[in-house]
Amino acid sequence: MKMMLLLLLLLGFGCGLVFCDQNHTDPHGLGVFPVLSINYDYVRMPFEVSLWILLASLIKLGFHLIPHLSGVVPESCLLIVVGLLVGGSIRVMGKDPPVLDSQLFFLCLLPPIILDAGYFLPIRPFTENAGTILTFAVVGTLWNSFFMGAVLYGVCRLEADRLASVNLLSCLLFGSIVSAVDPVAVLAVFEEIHINELLHILVFGESLLNDAVTVVLYHLFEEFGHAGEVTAGDVFLGVVCFFVVALGGVMVGGVYGVLAAFTSRFTSHTRVIEPLFVFLYSYMAYLSAEVFHLSGIMALIACGVVMRPYVEANISHKSYTTIKYFLKMWSSVSETLIFIFLGVSTVAGPHVWNWTFVTITIALCLLSRILGVVGLTYIINKYRMVKLSSKDQFIVAYGGLRGAIAFSLAFLLSRDVFPMKDMFLTAIITVIFFTVFVQGMTIRPLVDLLAVKKKKQSKCSINEEIHTQFLEHLLAGIEGVCGHYGHHHWRDKLNRFNKHYIKRCLIGGERSQEPQLISFYNKMELKQALTLLESNSSASLSTAVTAAAPQQRSQKTLNISKVREEEIRKILRANLQKTRQRLRSYSRHTLMPDAEDDDWSETLLRKQRVEMERRMSHFLTVLARPESPPVRRARVESDSRAFAARPSILVTVADETSDGPRESRGPKPSVKFVLDAEEQKLPRCLSDPGPDQLLEEDEEPVRHRD
Amino acid sequence: MGASQSGREHKFQDLADKTGFSIEQIKNLHSRFKYLTQDEDTLRREHLENVSNLSINPIRRQIIEAFFDERNLGGHEKGCLQEIGFEEFVTVLAFFRPPKPRIPDEEVKIIRKEKLRFLFNMHDTDNDGVITLEEYRRVVEELLSSYETIGAETAKAISDGAMLEVASVTVGQMAPDEFYEGITFEQFMQILQNLEIETKMNIHFWNLDKTTMKCGK
């Protein structure tokens, strides 16, 4: 622990030294040939950037190495404290700490986080609760801004001596900046508390969608501040502007999303740059929206949401993994940097502390949030099927955290028009600190105390998927019978439109006609195969332990009548071939022919085949004839348990001791042929060993287990 | 007409008490019923087949059958009716009524069990209390029937995999001689317990009047 702190402090000093160092030695000073010289200016900019990112990553590393700390204090709090320390150490050395530059923040630090959120946005809960989310985002933010602005103005009027210069417009502007729930802070805190999906999507969706409102209000009040007076026409224009900003942002994002999906259709020969298209198109969507003062966040979200289903159907599996990991990496680094910079900027900026203003602001934030949420929920619950309970309302209200967006927006204000900018900044920083520290730290024990439903561990279950789809069609049908054009009816229509027209354009090749159930099933199979592969390639268990285990393991048979055995085997074999083809589209890619890569994909294929083979053999454990002793055992681990718990292997041992199914053994040689040399042991399990070879049978598959 | 009006009101009140709908909703459903049956008193299968929305639904056959299934109408008989009256119509639709807020957990469990029972009856077409492999296969086939290019074998593979999953999750240990008949209702409830059916299997019943008057479906 002490080493860690020392290391961090040293790094902080190092950063300080680096930033303060304005001198560079002149390499050509003396007449002697310089063997070793320093030219820092040449690499100054990238060096500083890299050093900051390195510092952020090392600190993140350090937190997770310290036991118990990450469980009690959310990461965002710790990062702000570190920022404070770094800023303080720089100040101690007599230099000005860098401030969070708004341009850097909005153009470089914010987009990765939003893209990550938008790309992985869970669509089903989002659309089911879209009305609620929109109400909270639009009406809630408007209520917050105006309520806070008005009350603050009243307070400033009362405290006439020091706050006299604060006029109504400034108060309203301040209210609009402070009232927006911040997606970065919400993500940072909510990710660690694992509450149920509904509450998470409500608060998170609200934080994303209120950007449109914040942008409009901010520009509106800023313009009014410059102009000096407001007319009714201006207010009307403001409302129109809101729709333009929101819908325009979504449209820009949608267009770029469609472009990205269309481009990904043709990337089958250049798999390496597939992730790049995703990132570039999304970033361009963000920048294009910002050009026209449209909502960049909504453009980014729309782009991610629109392009995801089509891009994922087109790109290779490795590109998908790359996209996922790059997005997570960038968003994680961005988040860390944002919070550190917040801490540093606190030390840096000029502060004007005014007790009244700050305390009233904090109190008002809480009050207006609670009032807004309770009032809106009362209205919303009339239209919802699943009502929001008061526990839910409390979490939604308490989870309204403010963050760096508010700070950056305030930083952008011009000091001439708003002379009280420093006071605003101080107040905003205090509010951010309060929400992140107090609310962020206490929300986890409160969630436990109130016994709020936590996120369910989602198991990939083919049954649940089948029934989810079944329910969709059922509800759409019942709505048709009732003559009611409801949520399900429109979703059904959208799905059909999607299937007939859009998917044909945007998804290349045979994947365009694939129903969701099939792709889900194939994904599940692939995941299982990968799990098998990873478990096999990791450290091997001692066979002694595992040899003893089978004896105690639960044994189970699944007997299906002989009449069905034949057709089941045919079906599974056909599916095996199809799955094999599917796998090729995932794993074959035109990277530089790398021997290891080919091996990897080949082993993957083999494992997949082995998996299917085991499943097939499992179905072959049939009671051949009533008179022959059923000497068959089939050990099956459920699919869903296969990767919910530690990866365990579907082990099946089948033996057919009777002569009955001999003719049905015809197809078997083809299956055996499919399996390669490495797995040649396994086919022996499928052929019919006698009962005396049972023990050997049991040990054979053991070797292949993790 | 006065007498029949008050008689009808009385009947509506009874229905409202029995099914949990409000009087408004019962009245709206009644006008919808009259529209569907073209002013007759009983609903037959062909009336439902005329609903254009249902004709593109892949599981329309099962939905229509569900209205005529005696098990859903509260009785303990098994079998299918040929035609149903308004009361049976409302009883079936009551399965899709959203649960009232702030009800105790036991009631939530009862509602969940009822809705799952409805789903189970939809799958179990031969009324034997068990979903066999054949029946499950048919379910998956119908779900995929709107995609012409998908062969029957893939549907069978999926349903086989699903049955396997149910068996391994619910049954666990089985003696070597046991024959896995199919999914019983308890097992069905067990595998779908994470879906939270009572929050999902609901439709709104509040704006029926406008649409039935307007839309000429």
mmCIF file of N, CA and C in Angstrom, chain A residues 383 385-387 453 456 461-464 466-468 470-471 473-475 477-485 488-489 496 499 513 515 517-518 521 554-559 561 564 567-568 571 574-575 578 615 618-619 630 638 640-641, chain B residues 32 36 51 53-54 56-59 62 93 96 101 119 122-123 136-137 143-144 146-147 150 153-154 156-158 162 164-168 172-180 188 192 194 196-197 200-204 207-208 211 217:
data_model
loop_
_atom_site.group_PDB
_atom_site.id
_atom_site.type_symbol
_atom_site.label_atom_id
_atom_site.label_comp_id
_atom_site.label_asym_id
_atom_site.label_seq_id
_atom_site.Cartn_x
_atom_site.Cartn_y
_atom_site.Cartn_z
ATOM 1 N N TYR A 383 -50.094 5.551 -17.143
ATOM 2 C CA TYR A 383 -49.977 4.993 -18.486
ATOM 3 C C TYR A 383 -49.081 3.771 -18.543
ATOM 4 N N MET A 385 -47.824 -0.065 -17.620
ATOM 5 C CA MET A 385 -48.381 -1.351 -17.180
ATOM 6 C C MET A 385 -47.698 -1.834 -15.926
ATOM 7 N N VAL A 386 -46.383 -1.634 -15.874
ATOM 8 C CA VAL A 386 -45.646 -2.000 -14.671
ATOM 9 C C VAL A 386 -45.362 -0.710 -13.934
ATOM 10 N N LYS A 387 -46.099 -0.488 -12.864
ATOM 11 C CA LYS A 387 -45.979 0.812 -12.208
ATOM 12 C C LYS A 387 -44.659 0.934 -11.471
ATOM 13 N N LYS A 453 -34.410 -4.549 -6.160
ATOM 14 C CA LYS A 453 -34.104 -5.738 -6.955
ATOM 15 C C LYS A 453 -32.801 -5.534 -7.711
ATOM 16 N N LYS A 456 -30.505 -9.491 -12.633
ATOM 17 C CA LYS A 456 -30.505 -10.952 -12.648
ATOM 18 C C LYS A 456 -29.320 -11.438 -13.463
ATOM 19 N N SER A 461 -30.494 -18.969 -22.294
ATOM 20 C CA SER A 461 -31.350 -20.139 -22.309
ATOM 21 C C SER A 461 -32.161 -20.123 -23.578
ATOM 22 N N ILE A 462 -32.069 -21.219 -24.300
ATOM 23 C CA ILE A 462 -32.786 -21.270 -25.568
ATOM 24 C C ILE A 462 -34.285 -21.270 -25.307
ATOM 25 N N ASN A 463 -34.694 -21.829 -24.168
ATOM 26 C CA ASN A 463 -36.126 -21.849 -23.848
ATOM 27 C C ASN A 463 -36.660 -20.450 -23.628
ATOM 28 N N GLU A 464 -35.888 -19.644 -22.905
ATOM 29 C CA GLU A 464 -36.351 -18.286 -22.660
ATOM 30 C C GLU A 464 -36.433 -17.502 -23.957
ATOM 31 N N ILE A 466 -36.955 -18.731 -26.985
ATOM 32 C CA ILE A 466 -38.115 -19.190 -27.733
ATOM 33 C C ILE A 466 -39.372 -18.543 -27.182
ATOM 34 N N HIS A 467 -39.477 -18.528 -25.862
ATOM 35 C CA HIS A 467 -40.706 -18.001 -25.292
ATOM 36 C C HIS A 467 -40.793 -16.500 -25.370
ATOM 37 N N THR A 468 -39.667 -15.815 -25.358
ATOM 38 C CA THR A 468 -39.735 -14.367 -25.556
ATOM 39 C C THR A 468 -40.301 -14.057 -26.937
ATOM 40 N N PHE A 470 -42.097 -16.086 -28.745
ATOM 41 C CA PHE A 470 -43.476 -16.556 -28.765
ATOM 42 C C PHE A 470 -44.396 -15.519 -28.161
ATOM 43 N N LEU A 471 -43.964 -14.935 -27.050
ATOM 44 C CA LEU A 471 -44.768 -13.922 -26.377
ATOM 45 C C LEU A 471 -44.979 -12.709 -27.269
ATOM 46 N N HIS A 473 -45.128 -12.546 -30.514
ATOM 47 C CA HIS A 473 -46.154 -12.819 -31.519
ATOM 48 C C HIS A 473 -47.522 -12.960 -30.879
ATOM 49 N N LEU A 474 -47.552 -13.600 -29.704
ATOM 50 C CA LEU A 474 -48.830 -13.803 -29.031
ATOM 51 C C LEU A 474 -49.474 -12.473 -28.683
ATOM 52 N N LEU A 475 -48.667 -11.578 -28.124
ATOM 53 C CA LEU A 475 -49.228 -10.291 -27.711
ATOM 54 C C LEU A 475 -49.657 -9.475 -28.921
ATOM 55 N N GLY A 477 -50.755 -10.736 -31.648
ATOM 56 C CA GLY A 477 -51.999 -11.341 -32.104
ATOM 57 C C GLY A 477 -53.189 -10.951 -31.245
ATOM 58 N N ILE A 478 -52.983 -10.967 -29.928
ATOM 59 C CA ILE A 478 -54.092 -10.607 -29.043
ATOM 60 C C ILE A 478 -54.467 -9.149 -29.242
ATOM 61 N N GLU A 479 -53.478 -8.331 -29.443
ATOM 62 C CA GLU A 479 -53.798 -6.931 -29.721
ATOM 63 C C GLU A 479 -54.597 -6.810 -31.003
ATOM 64 N N GLY A 480 -54.281 -7.664 -31.981
ATOM 65 C CA GLY A 480 -55.061 -7.647 -33.202
ATOM 66 C C GLY A 480 -56.496 -8.053 -32.948
ATOM 67 N N VAL A 481 -56.679 -9.084 -32.121
ATOM 68 C CA VAL A 481 -58.043 -9.528 -31.809
ATOM 69 C C VAL A 481 -58.801 -8.419 -31.105
ATOM 70 N N CYS A 482 -58.142 -7.718 -30.210
ATOM 71 C CA CYS A 482 -58.825 -6.661 -29.466
ATOM 72 C C CYS A 482 -58.983 -5.408 -30.292
ATOM 73 N N GLY A 483 -58.364 -5.363 -31.420
ATOM 74 C CA GLY A 483 -58.481 -4.178 -32.251
ATOM 75 C C GLY A 483 -57.697 -3.015 -31.711
ATOM 76 N N HIS A 484 -56.560 -3.308 -31.143
ATOM 77 C CA HIS A 484 -55.835 -2.278 -30.403
ATOM 78 C C HIS A 484 -54.462 -2.100 -31.015
ATOM 79 N N TYR A 485 -54.169 -0.933 -31.536
ATOM 80 C CA TYR A 485 -52.854 -0.695 -32.126
ATOM 81 C C TYR A 485 -51.885 -0.286 -31.038
ATOM 82 N N HIS A 488 -47.037 -3.608 -29.123
ATOM 83 C CA HIS A 488 -46.593 -4.846 -29.763
ATOM 84 C C HIS A 488 -46.916 -4.843 -31.244
ATOM 85 N N HIS A 489 -48.049 -4.233 -31.571
ATOM 86 C CA HIS A 489 -48.434 -4.172 -32.972
ATOM 87 C C HIS A 489 -47.386 -3.416 -33.767
ATOM 88 N N ARG A 496 -41.226 -6.640 -39.219
ATOM 89 C CA ARG A 496 -41.496 -7.176 -40.546
ATOM 90 C C ARG A 496 -40.890 -6.307 -41.625
ATOM 91 N N LYS A 499 -37.284 -6.923 -41.751
ATOM 92 C CA LYS A 499 -36.910 -8.185 -42.362
ATOM 93 C C LYS A 499 -37.003 -8.106 -43.871
ATOM 94 N N GLN A 513 -31.278 -13.519 -44.445
ATOM 95 C CA GLN A 513 -32.568 -14.166 -44.283
ATOM 96 C C GLN A 513 -32.666 -14.929 -42.982
ATOM 97 N N PRO A 515 -33.439 -15.825 -39.322
ATOM 98 C CA PRO A 515 -34.263 -15.343 -38.220
ATOM 99 C C PRO A 515 -33.469 -15.236 -36.932
ATOM 100 N N LEU A 517 -34.007 -16.278 -33.998
ATOM 101 C CA LEU A 517 -33.879 -17.456 -33.174
ATOM 102 C C LEU A 517 -32.676 -18.284 -33.596
ATOM 103 N N ILE A 518 -32.497 -18.390 -34.902
ATOM 104 C CA ILE A 518 -31.383 -19.187 -35.398
ATOM 105 C C ILE A 518 -30.060 -18.536 -35.031
ATOM 106 N N TYR A 521 -29.367 -19.134 -31.478
ATOM 107 C CA TYR A 521 -28.952 -20.503 -31.242
ATOM 108 C C TYR A 521 -27.511 -20.716 -31.668
ATOM 109 N N SER A 554 -23.750 -37.032 -11.060
ATOM 110 C CA SER A 554 -25.106 -37.482 -11.321
ATOM 111 C C SER A 554 -25.175 -38.060 -12.715
ATOM 112 N N GLN A 555 -25.840 -39.134 -12.787
ATOM 113 C CA GLN A 555 -25.939 -39.786 -14.074
ATOM 114 C C GLN A 555 -27.371 -39.732 -14.544
ATOM 115 N N LYS A 556 -27.491 -39.625 -15.799
ATOM 116 C CA LYS A 556 -28.821 -39.323 -16.298
ATOM 117 C C LYS A 556 -28.974 -39.924 -17.663
ATOM 118 N N THR A 557 -30.160 -40.338 -17.925
ATOM 119 C CA THR A 557 -30.408 -40.814 -19.279
ATOM 120 C C THR A 557 -31.546 -40.036 -19.889
ATOM 121 N N LEU A 558 -31.460 -39.857 -21.128
ATOM 122 C CA LEU A 558 -32.564 -39.244 -21.836
ATOM 123 C C LEU A 558 -32.932 -40.213 -22.927
ATOM 124 N N ASN A 559 -33.981 -40.904 -22.694
ATOM 125 C CA ASN A 559 -34.327 -41.928 -23.671
ATOM 126 C C ASN A 559 -35.447 -41.453 -24.554
ATOM 127 N N SER A 561 -37.733 -42.527 -27.922
ATOM 128 C CA SER A 561 -38.090 -43.792 -28.534
ATOM 129 C C SER A 561 -37.314 -44.003 -29.824
ATOM 130 N N ARG A 564 -37.850 -42.226 -33.154
ATOM 131 C CA ARG A 564 -37.374 -40.873 -33.412
ATOM 132 C C ARG A 564 -35.871 -40.804 -33.530
ATOM 133 N N GLU A 567 -34.464 -39.998 -37.079
ATOM 134 C CA GLU A 567 -34.638 -38.658 -37.624
ATOM 135 C C GLU A 567 -33.879 -37.626 -36.793
ATOM 136 N N ILE A 568 -33.793 -37.866 -35.501
ATOM 137 C CA ILE A 568 -33.016 -36.948 -34.666
ATOM 138 C C ILE A 568 -31.577 -36.921 -35.126
ATOM 139 N N ILE A 571 -31.259 -34.996 -38.314
ATOM 140 C CA ILE A 571 -31.403 -33.560 -38.080
ATOM 141 C C ILE A 571 -30.124 -32.973 -37.519
ATOM 142 N N ALA A 574 -27.344 -32.732 -39.964
ATOM 143 C CA ALA A 574 -27.530 -31.601 -40.878
ATOM 144 C C ALA A 574 -27.197 -30.300 -40.185
ATOM 145 N N ASN A 575 -27.618 -30.194 -38.956
ATOM 146 C CA ASN A 575 -27.331 -28.971 -38.213
ATOM 147 C C ASN A 575 -25.845 -28.823 -37.981
ATOM 148 N N LYS A 578 -24.380 -27.366 -40.977
ATOM 149 C CA LYS A 578 -24.709 -25.945 -41.103
ATOM 150 C C LYS A 578 -23.924 -25.121 -40.105
ATOM 151 N N ARG A 615 -23.425 -33.984 -28.355
ATOM 152 C CA ARG A 615 -24.856 -33.802 -28.232
ATOM 153 C C ARG A 615 -25.587 -34.875 -29.007
ATOM 154 N N HIS A 618 -25.468 -38.070 -27.317
ATOM 155 C CA HIS A 618 -26.375 -38.041 -26.177
ATOM 156 C C HIS A 618 -27.750 -38.516 -26.582
ATOM 157 N N PHE A 619 -28.166 -38.077 -27.747
ATOM 158 C CA PHE A 619 -29.487 -38.508 -28.195
ATOM 159 C C PHE A 619 -29.499 -39.961 -28.608
ATOM 160 N N PRO A 630 -29.902 -52.291 -20.528
ATOM 161 C CA PRO A 630 -29.491 -50.920 -20.858
ATOM 162 C C PRO A 630 -28.195 -50.593 -20.167
ATOM 163 N N SER A 638 -25.961 -29.339 -18.199
ATOM 164 C CA SER A 638 -26.881 -28.502 -18.964
ATOM 165 C C SER A 638 -26.112 -27.433 -19.720
ATOM 166 N N SER A 640 -27.015 -24.416 -20.182
ATOM 167 C CA SER A 640 -26.981 -23.113 -19.524
ATOM 168 C C SER A 640 -25.997 -23.117 -18.396
ATOM 169 N N ARG A 641 -25.833 -24.253 -17.744
ATOM 170 C CA ARG A 641 -24.856 -24.292 -16.677
ATOM 171 C C ARG A 641 -23.447 -24.290 -17.241
ATOM 172 N N ARG B 32 -66.361 -4.516 -29.302
ATOM 173 C CA ARG B 32 -65.407 -5.201 -30.165
ATOM 174 C C ARG B 32 -65.919 -6.593 -30.517
ATOM 175 N N LEU B 36 -66.574 -8.109 -34.177
ATOM 176 C CA LEU B 36 -65.924 -9.304 -34.720
ATOM 177 C C LEU B 36 -66.943 -10.310 -35.228
ATOM 178 N N VAL B 51 -59.714 -11.526 -38.919
ATOM 179 C CA VAL B 51 -58.928 -10.392 -38.431
ATOM 180 C C VAL B 51 -57.636 -10.322 -39.238
ATOM 181 N N ASN B 53 -54.916 -8.674 -38.947
ATOM 182 C CA ASN B 53 -53.669 -8.678 -38.204
ATOM 183 C C ASN B 53 -53.187 -10.078 -37.913
ATOM 184 N N LEU B 54 -54.172 -10.977 -37.700
ATOM 185 C CA LEU B 54 -53.778 -12.319 -37.324
ATOM 186 C C LEU B 54 -53.267 -13.112 -38.508
ATOM 187 N N ILE B 56 -51.104 -12.546 -40.672
ATOM 188 C CA ILE B 56 -49.665 -12.553 -40.903
ATOM 189 C C ILE B 56 -48.899 -13.003 -39.670
ATOM 190 N N ASN B 57 -49.637 -13.380 -38.643
ATOM 191 C CA ASN B 57 -48.981 -13.805 -37.419
ATOM 192 C C ASN B 57 -48.588 -15.276 -37.539
ATOM 193 N N PRO B 58 -47.351 -15.627 -37.270
ATOM 194 C CA PRO B 58 -46.959 -17.028 -37.454
ATOM 195 C C PRO B 58 -47.658 -18.007 -36.521
ATOM 196 N N ILE B 59 -48.135 -17.539 -35.358
ATOM 197 C CA ILE B 59 -48.730 -18.512 -34.442
ATOM 198 C C ILE B 59 -50.236 -18.315 -34.348
ATOM 199 N N GLN B 62 -52.536 -21.203 -33.084
ATOM 200 C CA GLN B 62 -52.558 -21.458 -31.656
ATOM 201 C C GLN B 62 -53.314 -20.376 -30.906
ATOM 202 N N LEU B 93 -59.464 -13.123 -22.465
ATOM 203 C CA LEU B 93 -58.683 -11.885 -22.526
ATOM 204 C C LEU B 93 -58.212 -11.444 -21.154
ATOM 205 N N PHE B 96 -54.619 -11.483 -20.016
ATOM 206 C CA PHE B 96 -53.648 -10.488 -20.441
ATOM 207 C C PHE B 96 -53.825 -9.179 -19.712
ATOM 208 N N PRO B 101 -51.153 -2.734 -9.208
ATOM 209 C CA PRO B 101 -49.914 -2.421 -8.491
ATOM 210 C C PRO B 101 -50.059 -2.682 -7.001
ATOM 211 N N LEU B 119 -50.007 -20.207 -21.273
ATOM 212 C CA LEU B 119 -48.977 -20.532 -22.269
ATOM 213 C C LEU B 119 -48.830 -22.043 -22.416
ATOM 214 N N MET B 122 -51.423 -23.528 -24.450
ATOM 215 C CA MET B 122 -51.242 -23.251 -25.873
ATOM 216 C C MET B 122 -50.291 -24.255 -26.510
ATOM 217 N N HIS B 123 -49.293 -24.691 -25.751
ATOM 218 C CA HIS B 123 -48.333 -25.629 -26.329
ATOM 219 C C HIS B 123 -48.873 -27.049 -26.317
ATOM 220 N N TYR B 136 -43.490 -29.524 -28.939
ATOM 221 C CA TYR B 136 -42.530 -28.435 -28.844
ATOM 222 C C TYR B 136 -41.914 -28.136 -30.200
ATOM 223 N N ARG B 137 -41.702 -29.223 -30.927
ATOM 224 C CA ARG B 137 -41.151 -29.048 -32.265
ATOM 225 C C ARG B 137 -42.088 -28.220 -33.118
ATOM 226 N N LEU B 143 -42.962 -20.806 -35.164
ATOM 227 C CA LEU B 143 -42.260 -19.549 -34.948
ATOM 228 C C LEU B 143 -41.385 -19.208 -36.133
ATOM 229 N N LEU B 144 -40.794 -20.233 -36.724
ATOM 230 C CA LEU B 144 -39.894 -19.979 -37.839
ATOM 231 C C LEU B 144 -40.595 -20.054 -39.178
ATOM 232 N N SER B 146 -42.405 -18.123 -40.761
ATOM 233 C CA SER B 146 -42.454 -16.951 -41.627
ATOM 234 C C SER B 146 -41.181 -16.798 -42.438
ATOM 235 N N TYR B 147 -40.167 -17.569 -42.127
ATOM 236 C CA TYR B 147 -38.943 -17.514 -42.911
ATOM 237 C C TYR B 147 -38.935 -18.723 -43.828
ATOM 238 N N ILE B 150 -35.842 -21.352 -44.140
ATOM 239 C CA ILE B 150 -35.339 -22.194 -43.061
ATOM 240 C C ILE B 150 -35.981 -23.556 -43.175
ATOM 241 N N GLU B 153 -35.434 -28.977 -40.568
ATOM 242 C CA GLU B 153 -34.448 -29.653 -39.708
ATOM 243 C C GLU B 153 -33.875 -28.715 -38.665
ATOM 244 N N THR B 154 -33.681 -27.455 -39.068
ATOM 245 C CA THR B 154 -33.136 -26.536 -38.089
ATOM 246 C C THR B 154 -34.108 -26.326 -36.946
ATOM 247 N N LYS B 156 -36.213 -28.453 -35.892
ATOM 248 C CA LYS B 156 -36.175 -29.636 -35.047
ATOM 249 C C LYS B 156 -34.935 -29.625 -34.169
ATOM 250 N N ALA B 157 -33.813 -29.186 -34.724
ATOM 251 C CA ALA B 157 -32.592 -29.152 -33.921
ATOM 252 C C ALA B 157 -32.752 -28.211 -32.739
ATOM 253 N N ILE B 158 -33.369 -27.070 -33.002
ATOM 254 C CA ILE B 158 -33.528 -26.112 -31.908
ATOM 255 C C ILE B 158 -34.449 -26.677 -30.841
ATOM 256 N N ALA B 162 -33.688 -27.464 -26.989
ATOM 257 C CA ALA B 162 -34.448 -26.851 -25.905
ATOM 258 C C ALA B 162 -34.974 -27.913 -24.942
ATOM 259 N N LEU B 164 -33.688 -30.762 -24.387
ATOM 260 C CA LEU B 164 -32.527 -31.239 -23.647
ATOM 261 C C LEU B 164 -32.232 -30.334 -22.470
ATOM 262 N N GLU B 165 -32.327 -29.034 -22.733
ATOM 263 C CA GLU B 165 -32.038 -28.080 -21.675
ATOM 264 C C GLU B 165 -33.044 -28.213 -20.553
ATOM 265 N N VAL B 166 -34.323 -28.326 -20.919
ATOM 266 C CA VAL B 166 -35.342 -28.466 -19.882
ATOM 267 C C VAL B 166 -35.067 -29.699 -19.049
ATOM 268 N N ALA B 167 -34.773 -30.807 -19.737
ATOM 269 C CA ALA B 167 -34.550 -32.056 -19.020
ATOM 270 C C ALA B 167 -33.387 -31.917 -18.057
ATOM 271 N N SER B 168 -32.307 -31.335 -18.521
ATOM 272 C CA SER B 168 -31.137 -31.292 -17.655
ATOM 273 C C SER B 168 -31.316 -30.300 -16.516
ATOM 274 N N GLY B 172 -32.565 -33.455 -13.599
ATOM 275 C CA GLY B 172 -31.379 -33.868 -12.854
ATOM 276 C C GLY B 172 -31.158 -35.355 -12.999
ATOM 277 N N GLN B 173 -31.270 -36.036 -11.905
ATOM 278 C CA GLN B 173 -30.970 -37.456 -11.929
ATOM 279 C C GLN B 173 -32.161 -38.263 -12.415
ATOM 280 N N MET B 174 -31.858 -39.174 -13.273
ATOM 281 C CA MET B 174 -32.917 -40.088 -13.712
ATOM 282 C C MET B 174 -32.347 -41.485 -13.703
ATOM 283 N N ALA B 175 -33.167 -42.419 -13.364
ATOM 284 C CA ALA B 175 -32.708 -43.807 -13.427
ATOM 285 C C ALA B 175 -32.566 -44.220 -14.880
ATOM 286 N N PRO B 176 -31.755 -45.211 -15.137
ATOM 287 C CA PRO B 176 -31.505 -45.582 -16.534
ATOM 288 C C PRO B 176 -32.761 -46.013 -17.268
ATOM 289 N N ASP B 177 -33.767 -46.446 -16.520
ATOM 290 C CA ASP B 177 -34.935 -46.952 -17.217
ATOM 291 C C ASP B 177 -35.974 -45.903 -17.489
ATOM 292 N N GLU B 178 -35.775 -44.750 -16.906
ATOM 293 C CA GLU B 178 -36.843 -43.762 -17.015
ATOM 294 C C GLU B 178 -36.933 -43.185 -18.405
ATOM 295 N N PHE B 179 -38.141 -42.924 -18.783
ATOM 296 C CA PHE B 179 -38.403 -42.371 -20.106
ATOM 297 C C PHE B 179 -38.850 -40.926 -19.927
ATOM 298 N N TYR B 180 -38.186 -40.029 -20.573
ATOM 299 C CA TYR B 180 -38.544 -38.622 -20.401
ATOM 300 C C TYR B 180 -39.723 -38.293 -21.283
ATOM 301 N N PHE B 188 -42.224 -26.572 -16.576
ATOM 302 C CA PHE B 188 -42.419 -25.390 -17.406
ATOM 303 C C PHE B 188 -42.289 -24.131 -16.571
ATOM 304 N N LEU B 192 -39.151 -21.147 -16.822
ATOM 305 C CA LEU B 192 -39.484 -19.790 -17.243
ATOM 306 C C LEU B 192 -39.607 -18.840 -16.071
ATOM 307 N N ASN B 194 -37.501 -17.040 -14.666
ATOM 308 C CA ASN B 194 -36.737 -15.801 -14.764
ATOM 309 C C ASN B 194 -37.341 -14.791 -15.725
ATOM 310 N N GLU B 196 -40.253 -13.467 -15.655
ATOM 311 C CA GLU B 196 -41.187 -12.527 -15.019
ATOM 312 C C GLU B 196 -42.378 -12.269 -15.922
ATOM 313 N N ILE B 197 -43.087 -13.342 -16.155
ATOM 314 C CA ILE B 197 -44.196 -13.319 -17.102
ATOM 315 C C ILE B 197 -45.226 -12.278 -16.720
ATOM 316 N N LYS B 200 -44.650 -9.119 -18.393
ATOM 317 C CA LYS B 200 -44.503 -9.062 -19.845
ATOM 318 C C LYS B 200 -45.784 -9.410 -20.591
ATOM 319 N N MET B 201 -46.567 -10.335 -20.042
ATOM 320 C CA MET B 201 -47.696 -10.854 -20.822
ATOM 321 C C MET B 201 -48.924 -9.998 -20.550
ATOM 322 N N ASN B 202 -48.832 -8.739 -20.922
ATOM 323 C CA ASN B 202 -49.945 -7.824 -20.651
ATOM 324 C C ASN B 202 -50.174 -6.963 -21.863
ATOM 325 N N ILE B 203 -51.427 -6.565 -22.068
ATOM 326 C CA ILE B 203 -51.650 -5.515 -23.052
ATOM 327 C C ILE B 203 -52.539 -4.458 -22.427
ATOM 328 N N HIS B 204 -52.461 -3.289 -23.020
ATOM 329 C CA HIS B 204 -53.288 -2.196 -22.528
ATOM 330 C C HIS B 204 -54.723 -2.419 -22.954
ATOM 331 N N ASN B 207 -57.528 1.966 -24.589
ATOM 332 C CA ASN B 207 -57.981 2.825 -25.688
ATOM 333 C C ASN B 207 -58.623 2.008 -26.789
ATOM 334 N N LEU B 208 -59.488 1.088 -26.369
ATOM 335 C CA LEU B 208 -60.118 0.233 -27.361
ATOM 336 C C LEU B 208 -61.181 0.961 -28.154
ATOM 337 N N THR B 211 -60.226 2.934 -31.421
ATOM 338 C CA THR B 211 -59.727 2.187 -32.577
ATOM 339 C C THR B 211 -60.800 1.301 -33.180
ATOM 340 N N LYS B 217 -61.074 -3.043 -39.933
ATOM 341 C CA LYS B 217 -60.200 -4.179 -40.231
ATOM 342 C C LYS B 217 -61.046 -5.343 -40.657
#
